[in-house]
XYZ file of C-alpha atoms in Angstrom:
743
model
C 20.937 -57.189 -7.279
C 23.432 -54.793 -8.905
C 20.993 -54.188 -11.347
C 18.526 -53.509 -8.155
C 20.518 -51.014 -6.341
C 21.178 -49.612 -9.698
C 17.169 -48.701 -10.056
C 16.803 -47.961 -6.290
C 19.596 -45.302 -6.400
C 17.872 -43.725 -9.726
C 14.426 -44.038 -8.184
C 15.703 -42.251 -5.391
C 17.664 -39.598 -7.642
C 14.644 -38.880 -9.600
C 12.595 -38.460 -5.940
C 15.088 -35.991 -4.938
C 15.212 -33.837 -8.140
C 11.513 -33.558 -8.043
C 10.940 -32.903 -4.420
C 13.513 -29.944 -4.718
C 11.971 -28.593 -8.147
C 8.292 -28.369 -6.294
C 6.418 -24.875 -7.066
C 4.956 -22.286 -4.615
C 1.078 -21.754 -5.123
C -0.627 -18.295 -4.212
C -2.911 -20.822 -2.519
C -0.206 -22.194 -0.140
C 1.219 -18.405 0.168
C -2.040 -16.933 1.199
C -4.669 -19.698 2.122
C -2.479 -22.407 4.236
C 0.108 -21.808 7.195
C 2.317 -24.641 4.909
C 4.605 -21.724 5.140
C 4.158 -19.648 8.171
C 7.187 -19.116 9.705
C 7.615 -19.201 13.852
C 7.983 -15.538 15.700
C 8.825 -14.864 19.331
C 6.432 -13.813 20.642
C 6.684 -10.716 23.494
C 9.041 -10.623 26.374
C 9.579 -8.534 29.548
C 12.888 -8.006 30.943
C 12.622 -8.900 34.951
C 15.421 -8.210 37.546
C 17.272 -6.023 35.491
C 17.963 -8.133 32.551
C 19.266 -11.407 34.663
C 15.956 -12.902 33.647
C 12.976 -12.888 31.138
C 9.189 -13.218 30.766
C 7.435 -14.300 27.903
C 3.865 -16.165 26.626
C 3.731 -19.642 25.941
C 0.968 -21.989 25.561
C 0.398 -25.272 27.674
C -0.228 -28.919 26.979
C -4.042 -27.685 26.524
C -3.016 -25.117 24.579
C -3.572 -21.967 27.132
C -1.984 -19.095 26.760
C 0.568 -19.151 30.680
C 3.625 -16.440 31.602
C 6.963 -18.667 31.409
C 10.424 -17.406 33.214
C 14.132 -17.695 31.590
C 16.713 -17.352 33.512
C 19.541 -15.296 31.242
C 22.431 -17.102 31.612
C 21.443 -20.345 30.673
C 17.527 -20.050 29.830
C 16.675 -22.178 32.811
C 12.836 -22.476 32.876
C 10.002 -21.875 35.017
C 6.348 -21.261 35.226
C 6.194 -17.204 36.108
C 2.104 -17.577 36.062
C 0.408 -20.799 35.092
C -2.785 -20.569 32.805
C -5.438 -22.079 35.719
C -4.160 -18.498 37.778
C -5.327 -16.888 34.514
C -8.564 -18.213 35.066
C -11.221 -16.388 36.010
C -14.133 -16.929 38.753
C -17.456 -18.527 36.790
C -14.965 -19.645 33.576
C -13.023 -22.774 33.279
C -10.889 -21.060 30.225
C -7.568 -19.081 31.310
C -7.128 -15.426 29.897
C -5.809 -15.217 26.049
C -2.384 -12.667 26.747
C -2.006 -10.643 24.129
C 0.280 -8.445 26.206
C 1.816 -8.052 29.434
C 3.453 -5.803 32.326
C 4.853 -6.298 35.609
C 4.747 -3.823 38.501
C 7.753 -1.980 39.543
C 8.297 -4.277 42.597
C 7.286 -8.070 40.116
C 4.568 -8.427 42.395
C 1.866 -7.766 40.167
C 1.054 -8.529 36.405
C -0.803 -6.864 34.620
C -2.583 -9.043 31.873
C -4.097 -7.169 28.281
C -6.524 -9.314 26.751
C -9.689 -9.527 24.194
C -8.618 -6.408 22.271
C -10.160 -4.360 19.841
C -8.361 -1.921 16.731
C -8.466 1.629 17.109
C -6.913 2.750 13.616
C -3.176 0.735 12.613
C -3.077 -1.474 16.484
C -5.482 -3.070 18.917
C -5.052 -0.423 21.885
C -8.584 -1.138 23.348
C -9.115 -3.813 25.249
C -9.802 -5.478 29.076
C -6.937 -5.515 31.961
C -6.557 -8.437 34.411
C -4.403 -7.883 37.208
C -2.462 -10.867 39.048
C -1.170 -10.452 42.835
C 1.451 -13.217 43.728
C 0.890 -12.509 47.260
C -2.480 -12.764 47.027
C -2.470 -15.581 44.443
C -5.578 -13.313 42.843
C -6.693 -12.322 39.968
C -9.057 -8.941 39.295
C -10.489 -7.982 36.523
C -9.913 -3.662 36.487
C -12.521 -1.271 35.269
C -15.070 -4.158 35.125
C -17.608 -1.886 35.440
C -16.609 -0.252 32.102
C -17.863 -2.106 28.578
C -15.938 -5.048 27.482
C -12.711 -3.897 25.432
C -13.044 0.135 26.179
C -9.464 0.250 28.378
C -6.431 1.662 26.862
C -2.626 1.634 28.180
C -3.115 0.704 31.565
C -0.531 0.936 33.507
C 0.968 0.663 37.504
C 1.598 3.277 39.820
C 5.414 2.870 40.759
C 3.994 2.768 44.286
C 2.433 -0.530 43.679
C -1.294 0.868 45.125
C -2.906 2.191 41.469
C -3.484 1.311 38.028
C -4.090 4.226 36.040
C -6.002 4.039 32.642
C -7.872 6.053 29.637
C -11.754 4.944 28.868
C -13.713 7.145 26.520
C -10.672 9.594 26.126
C -10.753 10.475 29.790
C -8.043 9.250 32.690
C -8.964 7.190 35.728
C -7.210 5.480 38.344
C -8.363 2.767 40.548
C -7.112 1.634 44.122
C -6.356 -2.267 44.118
C -7.855 -3.041 47.395
C -10.874 -0.767 47.334
C -11.564 -1.137 43.163
C -12.364 2.728 44.181
C -12.213 4.763 40.855
C -11.140 7.941 40.829
C -11.620 10.159 37.545
C -9.301 12.548 36.680
C -10.595 14.513 33.219
C -14.948 14.753 32.553
C -14.479 16.492 29.261
C -13.488 14.100 27.114
C -15.302 13.112 23.813
C -14.225 12.097 20.359
C -12.997 15.853 19.729
C -11.750 16.473 23.038
C -8.979 13.405 23.923
C -7.340 13.371 26.561
C -4.465 10.144 27.626
C -4.214 9.061 23.975
C -4.493 10.718 20.650
C -5.788 11.274 17.158
C -5.308 9.717 13.800
C -2.443 11.542 12.239
C -0.452 11.683 15.305
C -0.854 7.775 15.733
C -0.501 7.395 12.206
C 3.004 9.869 11.816
C 4.909 9.998 15.384
C 3.562 6.633 16.529
C 1.749 8.144 19.409
C -0.595 6.426 20.981
C -0.417 6.182 24.991
C -0.792 9.580 25.895
C -0.468 9.274 29.919
C 2.558 8.797 32.436
C 2.956 8.010 36.052
C 5.498 10.360 37.842
C 7.571 8.218 39.940
C 6.372 8.812 43.090
C 2.819 8.110 41.534
C 1.873 11.993 43.258
C 1.217 13.329 39.588
C 0.172 11.819 36.358
C 1.183 14.130 32.891
C -1.050 13.695 30.267
C -1.651 14.811 26.539
C -5.230 16.605 25.649
C -5.648 17.493 22.075
C -8.688 19.349 20.838
C -9.684 18.301 17.029
C -12.978 19.749 17.118
C -11.814 21.562 14.446
C -10.759 18.867 12.060
C -11.575 18.094 8.856
C -14.157 15.047 8.744
C -13.499 12.443 6.155
C -15.977 9.647 5.334
C -15.565 6.386 4.075
C -18.732 5.065 2.636
C -19.839 1.177 3.920
C -22.081 0.168 0.686
C -22.514 -3.600 1.346
C -23.347 -4.064 5.233
C -27.354 -3.262 4.410
C -29.271 -1.724 1.767
C -28.730 2.392 2.925
C -25.053 2.847 2.700
C -23.115 3.656 5.610
C -20.470 6.688 6.103
C -17.564 5.911 8.380
C -16.345 9.576 9.700
C -12.420 9.733 9.947
C -10.872 12.906 11.781
C -7.971 13.738 9.436
C -6.196 16.789 9.074
C -5.292 17.350 5.251
C -2.180 18.687 3.369
C -2.535 22.680 4.423
C -5.233 21.841 7.230
C -4.561 23.088 10.894
C -3.516 20.210 13.003
C -5.963 19.644 16.549
C -4.612 21.921 19.242
C -2.376 19.989 21.615
C -0.809 20.469 24.979
C 0.013 18.802 27.834
C -0.671 18.712 31.657
C -0.343 17.301 35.405
C -2.863 16.197 37.590
C -2.617 15.649 41.343
C -4.101 12.291 41.501
C -4.773 13.204 45.245
C -6.173 16.170 44.642
C -7.283 15.963 41.365
C -6.219 19.551 40.669
C -5.126 19.856 36.760
C -2.232 22.169 35.684
C -1.966 23.363 32.240
C 2.064 23.405 31.258
C 2.605 26.892 29.321
C 4.951 25.647 26.375
C 5.777 28.888 24.815
C 4.262 29.382 20.724
C 1.004 28.410 19.057
C -0.956 25.182 20.254
C -2.206 24.475 17.390
C 1.055 25.542 14.726
C 3.405 22.852 16.798
C 3.360 19.125 17.333
C 4.286 17.759 20.971
C 5.237 14.068 20.267
C 7.176 13.630 23.286
C 6.807 13.784 26.944
C 8.457 11.804 29.907
C 9.234 11.984 33.254
C 13.016 12.620 34.862
C 12.197 12.290 38.439
C 9.618 13.249 40.703
C 9.617 16.918 39.793
C 11.031 17.471 37.029
C 9.339 16.447 32.966
C 10.888 16.280 29.164
C 8.628 18.158 26.399
C 9.627 18.099 23.217
C 7.905 20.504 20.441
C 8.135 20.440 17.083
C 7.111 22.794 15.150
C 4.471 22.835 12.520
C 7.096 22.873 9.196
C 8.565 19.835 11.383
C 12.050 21.542 11.046
C 12.819 22.632 14.029
C 12.710 20.900 17.946
C 12.779 22.079 21.064
C 12.786 20.562 24.430
C 11.828 21.643 27.347
C 11.544 20.891 31.253
C 9.176 21.552 33.457
C 8.913 21.544 37.201
C 5.742 20.668 38.793
C 6.613 22.200 42.201
C 7.099 25.459 40.702
C 5.537 25.166 36.996
C 8.040 26.490 35.557
C 9.220 25.684 32.112
C 12.730 26.474 30.823
C 14.042 25.378 26.589
C 17.156 22.972 27.160
C 17.588 22.139 23.689
C 16.961 23.631 20.044
C 17.798 21.360 16.810
C 16.838 23.383 13.469
C 17.240 21.445 9.936
C 16.635 23.281 6.817
C 14.845 20.263 5.465
C 12.939 18.634 8.353
C 14.215 17.380 12.048
C 13.128 13.488 12.400
C 11.441 12.628 15.645
C 11.483 9.017 15.254
C 14.285 7.801 12.125
C 12.302 5.130 10.269
C 14.636 2.323 9.861
C 14.541 -1.723 9.071
C 16.652 -2.136 12.309
C 14.491 0.406 14.596
C 11.819 -0.996 17.090
C 11.768 2.290 19.078
C 8.706 3.819 16.703
C 6.028 4.657 19.566
C 6.369 6.758 22.306
C 9.082 8.712 21.367
C 11.442 8.714 24.865
C 14.294 10.278 24.846
C 16.256 7.444 26.599
C 17.608 8.808 29.901
C 21.604 8.460 30.544
C 24.350 8.978 33.784
C 21.537 8.510 36.824
C 18.750 10.461 34.353
C 21.041 13.582 34.414
C 21.082 13.200 30.329
C 19.251 12.026 27.239
C 19.992 10.757 24.064
C 19.059 12.221 20.904
C 20.147 10.894 17.547
C 20.376 14.171 14.730
C 21.425 14.630 11.267
C 22.729 17.843 11.284
C 26.832 17.286 10.625
C 26.292 15.671 7.604
C 25.892 11.688 8.768
C 23.409 10.620 11.472
C 25.041 10.261 14.877
C 24.030 9.855 18.569
C 24.596 12.921 20.858
C 24.639 12.839 24.777
C 22.586 15.889 26.043
C 23.445 17.516 29.901
C 19.296 18.452 31.088
C 20.851 20.908 33.104
C 22.593 23.176 30.791
C 21.615 21.526 27.082
C 25.303 20.819 26.507
C 25.787 17.974 24.271
C 28.827 15.295 23.349
C 28.620 13.457 20.497
C 29.132 9.433 21.386
C 29.244 7.732 17.461
C 31.782 10.507 15.744
C 32.751 9.349 12.197
C 31.487 9.346 8.486
C 29.320 6.701 8.748
C 24.977 6.700 9.991
C 23.870 5.102 12.988
C 20.630 3.325 11.753
C 18.863 2.904 15.352
C 19.821 2.679 19.216
C 18.493 0.034 21.076
C 19.666 0.810 24.672
C 22.100 1.706 27.377
C 24.152 -0.157 30.451
C 26.255 1.754 33.050
C 28.940 2.684 30.321
C 28.303 1.712 27.250
C 25.821 3.034 24.260
C 24.339 0.196 21.653
C 23.081 0.870 18.484
C 22.752 -0.356 14.807
C 25.388 0.435 12.133
C 26.187 -0.551 9.003
C 29.587 1.700 7.749
C 30.410 -0.487 4.887
C 27.521 -1.354 3.247
C 24.261 0.423 3.657
C 21.758 -2.966 3.253
C 23.148 -4.445 6.211
C 22.657 -3.823 9.890
C 25.124 -5.033 12.798
C 24.957 -4.389 16.163
C 28.106 -1.842 17.742
C 29.025 -0.169 20.857
C 30.639 2.604 22.044
C 31.441 4.092 25.876
C 28.775 6.325 26.977
C 32.052 9.022 28.048
C 32.325 9.736 24.600
C 35.489 8.718 24.879
C 36.336 5.644 23.390
C 36.724 3.162 20.417
C 33.398 1.707 18.795
C 33.158 -1.744 18.255
C 31.331 -3.822 16.730
C 29.404 -6.672 18.755
C 27.769 -8.966 15.876
C 30.134 -11.792 14.521
C 30.728 -11.840 10.379
C 28.862 -15.130 10.844
C 25.767 -12.740 10.972
C 25.597 -11.453 7.727
C 22.659 -9.422 6.656
C 20.368 -7.972 9.101
C 20.720 -7.934 12.641
C 17.782 -6.649 15.614
C 18.702 -6.229 18.715
C 16.298 -6.192 22.178
C 18.963 -5.221 24.735
C 18.333 -5.931 28.558
C 18.517 -2.996 30.836
C 22.040 -4.353 32.519
C 23.415 -4.735 29.037
C 24.838 -8.579 29.759
C 22.179 -10.190 27.122
C 19.912 -9.396 24.317
C 17.068 -10.904 21.539
C 18.912 -11.315 18.650
C 16.856 -11.599 15.365
C 18.676 -12.196 12.370
C 17.980 -13.050 8.384
C 19.621 -12.121 5.210
C 18.213 -12.562 1.490
C 18.585 -16.788 1.828
C 16.990 -17.142 5.697
C 13.471 -16.445 7.474
C 14.096 -14.614 10.336
C 16.044 -16.333 13.818
C 16.199 -15.629 17.182
C 18.547 -16.313 19.612
C 19.137 -15.568 23.735
C 22.716 -14.013 23.335
C 24.987 -13.191 25.955
C 27.529 -9.413 25.640
C 29.201 -8.158 24.884
C 31.032 -11.902 22.938
C 28.114 -11.929 21.509
C 27.773 -15.973 22.422
C 24.604 -17.744 21.863
C 23.003 -19.260 25.022
C 20.169 -20.629 23.194
C 18.070 -20.284 19.429
C 14.778 -19.169 20.533
C 12.901 -19.169 17.251
C 14.914 -21.333 14.345
C 12.101 -21.774 12.096
C 13.814 -25.060 10.868
C 10.176 -26.612 9.712
C 10.082 -23.063 7.171
C 13.592 -23.727 6.253
C 12.576 -27.570 5.300
C 9.833 -26.235 3.415
C 11.961 -23.637 1.295
C 14.467 -26.694 0.865
C 12.086 -28.851 -1.442
C 11.433 -25.705 -3.421
C 13.003 -24.188 -6.852
C 14.891 -21.744 -5.193
C 15.155 -18.444 -7.401
C 19.198 -16.401 -6.949
C 19.285 -13.196 -5.206
C 22.165 -11.291 -5.555
C 23.204 -7.082 -4.871
C 24.174 -4.753 -8.036
C 24.618 -1.112 -7.917
C 24.337 0.944 -11.090
C 24.907 4.595 -11.595
C 22.556 6.659 -13.299
C 23.608 9.514 -16.026
C 23.766 12.147 -13.325
C 26.150 10.205 -11.219
C 23.963 8.599 -8.468
C 24.773 5.489 -7.392
C 21.764 3.606 -6.265
C 21.969 0.244 -4.480
C 19.804 -2.813 -6.177
C 18.779 -6.414 -5.394
C 17.603 -8.946 -7.939
C 16.139 -12.041 -8.008
C 16.768 -14.219 -10.670
C 15.012 -17.790 -11.458
C 16.137 -20.933 -10.460
C 18.831 -22.249 -13.359
C 18.553 -18.726 -14.478
C 20.231 -18.052 -18.067
C 21.727 -14.922 -19.634
C 21.754 -15.780 -23.164
C 18.209 -15.864 -22.877
C 15.601 -12.436 -22.391
C 13.532 -12.376 -19.289
C 10.973 -10.290 -17.961
C 11.549 -7.971 -15.207
C 9.610 -6.566 -12.566
C 10.724 -3.704 -10.526
C 8.670 -3.417 -7.072
C 9.129 0.127 -5.720
C 8.890 1.998 -2.995
C 11.069 4.834 -3.145
C 9.993 7.757 -0.266
C 11.308 8.757 3.249
C 9.849 5.809 5.170
C 11.002 2.838 3.656
C 14.256 1.144 2.215
C 13.860 -2.083 -0.349
C 16.947 -3.330 -1.290
C 17.682 -4.887 2.256
C 19.713 -8.211 2.637
C 16.781 -9.493 4.689
C 14.804 -12.668 3.656
C 13.342 -12.483 0.049
C 9.739 -13.652 1.062
C 7.436 -16.402 -0.818
C 5.690 -13.632 -3.557
C 9.106 -12.755 -5.223
C 9.988 -16.368 -5.050
C 6.781 -17.409 -6.353
C 6.823 -14.468 -9.038
C 10.970 -15.476 -10.111
C 8.940 -19.201 -10.679
C 6.705 -17.901 -12.948
C 10.245 -16.781 -14.961
C 10.317 -13.002 -13.981
C 13.399 -11.397 -12.793
C 12.458 -9.443 -9.536
C 13.972 -5.973 -8.916
C 14.051 -3.645 -5.872
C 16.274 -0.413 -5.935
C 16.546 2.254 -3.393
C 16.656 6.288 -5.016
C 17.963 9.029 -2.839
C 14.864 10.474 -0.356
C 15.090 6.600 0.988
C 16.366 5.821 4.794
C 19.715 4.139 3.309
C 22.592 5.016 5.613
C 24.382 7.196 2.716
C 24.338 10.154 4.783
C 22.148 13.515 5.177
C 22.239 14.680 1.956
C 20.996 11.431 0.291
C 18.245 11.441 2.867
C 17.503 15.202 3.086
C 17.716 15.790 -1.144
C 14.094 14.857 -1.069
C 12.657 17.777 0.434
C 9.889 19.213 -1.826
C 10.605 16.865 -4.392
C 8.787 13.945 -3.568
C 7.371 12.636 -6.806
C 10.385 14.437 -8.253
C 13.592 13.292 -7.435
C 12.914 9.687 -6.317
C 11.102 8.800 -9.590
C 13.881 9.997 -11.642
C 16.427 7.649 -9.419
C 14.894 5.226 -10.212
C 13.690 5.773 -14.088
C 17.075 6.642 -14.714
C 18.206 3.461 -12.627
C 15.974 1.393 -14.439
C 17.662 2.813 -17.879
C 20.995 1.112 -16.634
C 19.017 -2.220 -16.054
C 17.730 -1.999 -19.614
C 21.446 -2.103 -20.982
C 21.801 -5.818 -19.505
C 21.690 -8.186 -22.012
C 19.216 -10.953 -20.271
C 16.601 -7.993 -20.046
C 13.821 -8.320 -22.175
C 13.181 -4.644 -22.831
C 9.598 -4.889 -24.042
C 8.330 -7.066 -20.696
C 9.321 -4.016 -18.060
C 6.609 -3.826 -15.398
C 6.730 -2.279 -11.882
C 3.912 -2.296 -8.760
C 4.519 -0.440 -5.238
C 1.931 0.045 -2.490
C 1.297 3.040 -0.496
C 3.737 5.742 -1.345
C 5.160 2.106 -3.764
C 1.711 2.804 -5.499
C 2.351 6.726 -5.637
C 5.793 5.827 -7.435
C 3.806 3.164 -9.841
C 1.882 5.774 -11.456
C 5.109 8.603 -11.361
C 6.751 6.079 -12.880
C 3.968 4.935 -15.597
C 3.281 8.574 -16.100
C 6.391 10.407 -16.359
C 8.749 7.498 -17.868
C 6.370 5.322 -20.571
C 9.146 4.669 -22.846
C 10.751 2.481 -20.114
C 8.082 0.827 -17.966
C 5.118 -1.122 -20.263
C 3.383 -2.494 -17.545
C 2.242 -1.232 -13.702
C 0.074 -2.124 -10.690
C -0.586 0.262 -8.317
C -2.031 -0.368 -5.084
C -3.892 2.164 -2.393
C -1.767 5.158 -4.052
C -1.472 8.889 -3.302
C -2.381 10.237 -6.524
C -2.578 14.030 -5.607
C -0.878 14.749 -2.669
C -3.085 17.592 -1.780
C -5.480 14.467 -0.351
C -2.601 13.019 1.735
C -2.386 13.630 5.652
C -1.158 17.437 6.855
C 1.877 15.756 9.407
C 4.015 13.490 6.828
C 3.659 15.215 3.587
C 4.379 18.923 4.805
C 7.258 17.046 6.827
C 8.631 16.151 3.401
C 7.643 19.061 1.274
C 6.646 22.005 2.604
C 3.580 23.854 3.527
C 0.707 24.557 0.484
C 0.373 27.656 1.306
C 4.203 28.805 0.514
C 4.659 26.434 -2.499
C 1.723 24.633 -3.409
C 3.585 24.609 -7.064
C 5.754 21.222 -5.349
C 3.000 19.478 -4.652
C 1.176 19.469 -8.003
C 4.752 18.557 -9.461
C 4.987 15.287 -7.520
C 1.644 13.982 -7.994
C 1.451 11.605 -10.398
C -2.177 12.647 -11.142
C -0.536 15.540 -12.991
C 1.228 13.621 -14.828
C -1.835 10.935 -16.351
C -2.255 12.556 -19.252
C 1.083 10.596 -20.771
C 0.019 7.112 -19.952
C 1.072 4.674 -22.754
C 0.988 1.103 -21.040
C -0.956 -1.089 -19.253
C -2.116 -0.106 -15.531
C -3.646 -1.308 -12.539
C -4.962 0.541 -10.176
C -6.037 -0.973 -6.422
C -7.349 0.180 -4.045
C -9.746 -0.558 -0.632
C -12.794 2.030 0.003
C -12.346 1.458 3.756
C -8.562 2.595 3.502
C -8.415 5.262 6.367
C -4.980 6.073 5.360
C -4.503 7.087 1.410
C -8.093 7.888 0.985
C -10.220 6.256 -1.867
C -10.619 9.919 -2.977
C -7.208 9.727 -4.297
C -8.607 6.484 -7.093
C -11.297 8.729 -7.850
C -9.708 11.786 -8.785
C -6.936 9.868 -10.806
C -9.991 7.684 -12.737
C -11.585 10.522 -13.864
C -8.355 12.802 -14.961
C -7.621 9.351 -16.866
C -10.857 9.352 -18.167
C -10.636 13.133 -19.033
C -7.540 11.853 -20.895
C -9.426 9.176 -22.243
C -7.115 6.970 -20.958
C -7.699 3.242 -20.987
C -6.896 1.400 -17.783
C -8.121 -1.530 -15.104
C -9.196 -1.384 -11.724
C -9.734 -3.268 -8.656
C -11.821 -1.881 -6.093
C -11.787 -4.038 -2.454
C -14.936 -2.553 -0.531
C -14.272 -1.421 2.864
C -10.867 -3.520 2.707
C -8.406 -0.972 4.746
C -5.277 0.758 4.133
C -3.516 -3.382 4.238
C -5.761 -5.027 1.952
C -6.295 -7.680 4.269
C -9.822 -7.758 5.850
C -12.181 -10.746 4.654
C -11.919 -14.402 3.586
C -9.748 -14.901 0.835
C -8.360 -10.967 0.243
C -5.157 -11.554 0.002
C -4.921 -14.625 -2.027
C -7.710 -12.813 -4.155
C -4.926 -9.713 -4.751
C -2.340 -11.178 -5.392
C -3.540 -13.722 -7.341
C -5.138 -10.351 -9.376
C -1.377 -9.026 -9.474
C -0.120 -11.958 -10.644
C -2.407 -12.668 -13.620
C -2.108 -8.956 -14.497
C 1.884 -9.347 -14.931
C 1.666 -12.843 -16.091
C -1.109 -11.479 -19.082
C 0.723 -8.703 -19.796
C 4.763 -9.725 -20.015
C 3.261 -13.134 -22.294
């Protein structure tokens, strides 16, 4: 009997060890849902935050709206799937997004969407009326999937929307449609934006109702003089098809931008006389303060001066109330791992709409200021030698924001009094070490809390504030965690190195399981390095880094100067006019410090990156061939003069004034120095970083007689994901290239 028990114990132990040493496969990651994580679908706070509504499936797998009481998570059906079934069909609407009317008597459903550049912003809209218990389609006379940004008027009588670059309103009761603008075309854009406003300012929705529904304020862009870039589709026909994109390249003028207010009764349009040249500035923000007051944000072409104006429709008067200048650039939306504010650039109003909040870094750190709407006087709400990462919302008395004064790889929730007098309070408990993000209820009493760290996929909780007590865990990702628990797990740690120039660089290292410091390991540096991304964060490492570690690689991510790390303005702004120079040098000098570690095999050093990380990869391979032996550059900007004007001019200035800086920062300038193994990857349908960059680089590498490898993905966009098996194919390619050249 003892022998049988021992054999059973031995068998179970062996099975447990075998189970704990499973390995990831690329098929499992990119061709199955085996390791797919769960996520919280969009929510809408109602009743001031005492409840919220979200999208869930019923037993038949159809979408419905469910209401939860915030204090206890009590659940009830808000709109059943049966109520969202239109006449003549048996299937409920698929809910992609939804909004409620001001009095919460109607809900607007967005469905059947289609993509416009990055986002699915065209679609169909349906209104469900709770009082009438009736579902009706808005704009049903227009073609399917052609309406944009439909929204209720506050008086609950109308919905306004954009169709074919013109603005309309529709009466719920009568179905009458009123057209406010008639000149909309692909060149004259009303109520929405061109490619570069969407990509670089996050601007999509381009109109808003006044609170009393008597006016609609809207943007109009004139893109008629913007150059057209043609992508070529060679695969869907025996003849090639050009795909046009209005795309303002570096040094080229942007679209002319202006704003107007239309009277919703008379249809009279008043254009707002904003000072300055309508071409040589951008208008990235506009919002109603009250029935007779608009706030309008204007930033100059160089993006180093922000002006904020008020406008009164009753008097047609414009007044400048705020100016902010920088020697480098002024940020409208601050890129950060904690930010959920990108899109719209609306200034957060406080104190009964008599003040707004503006985040600036003119004193060496990024802080939140409260600005009086009438006088422009400002009060700092977050004083101290630390950076605010982003802010989430306000209650009647407090501001809620993200920061991490002691560790730039992490993010936590803090609060300060809106009075500008009081103590900084950290609200995130020590238990949640890592990256924390929040969706704060309007009353400041509740929040949706997301947490992750290097070892933990995202979890989502409903919490109460300010005590941060968990009411319920909304998304635990237990299934994924159990799957990960069966894997051979790598170990991820943080480190800092100081370069030969005295710059302290934060890094994150992922080592293979059973790591042996006495052995030599190949190293893969995964890079980004530009102002729109921080990579060495205390967030879940993800499946591909885990996979590489299981293949025997040490994976390292480092953040150089110029990245949006919480290390002060000088850290972030030192890259001005030096993109491709300062960031590349920091990465290479930090890598040289890493190469001194005993377990690093200096003959097997690889680097790879995407987009800005692809540009960084090329620069590192060309400028520091003594460090990097293998590089994989995906969707890279090879020549900075080929990228869009808003992004590149923000960080580099105008090429009419300092073209030499653009040339110095461009990887193609140094292609002649290539010595190692280089794989260049690009999609021909990339509307963001054009395939032109890769062809230009190819020509230079040929001219310099440099051998390299190339993979082109026909008609794929910047994300290279369209089509069956594309992601699996791409990551198999990257993996095989790394394995082949690091034997």
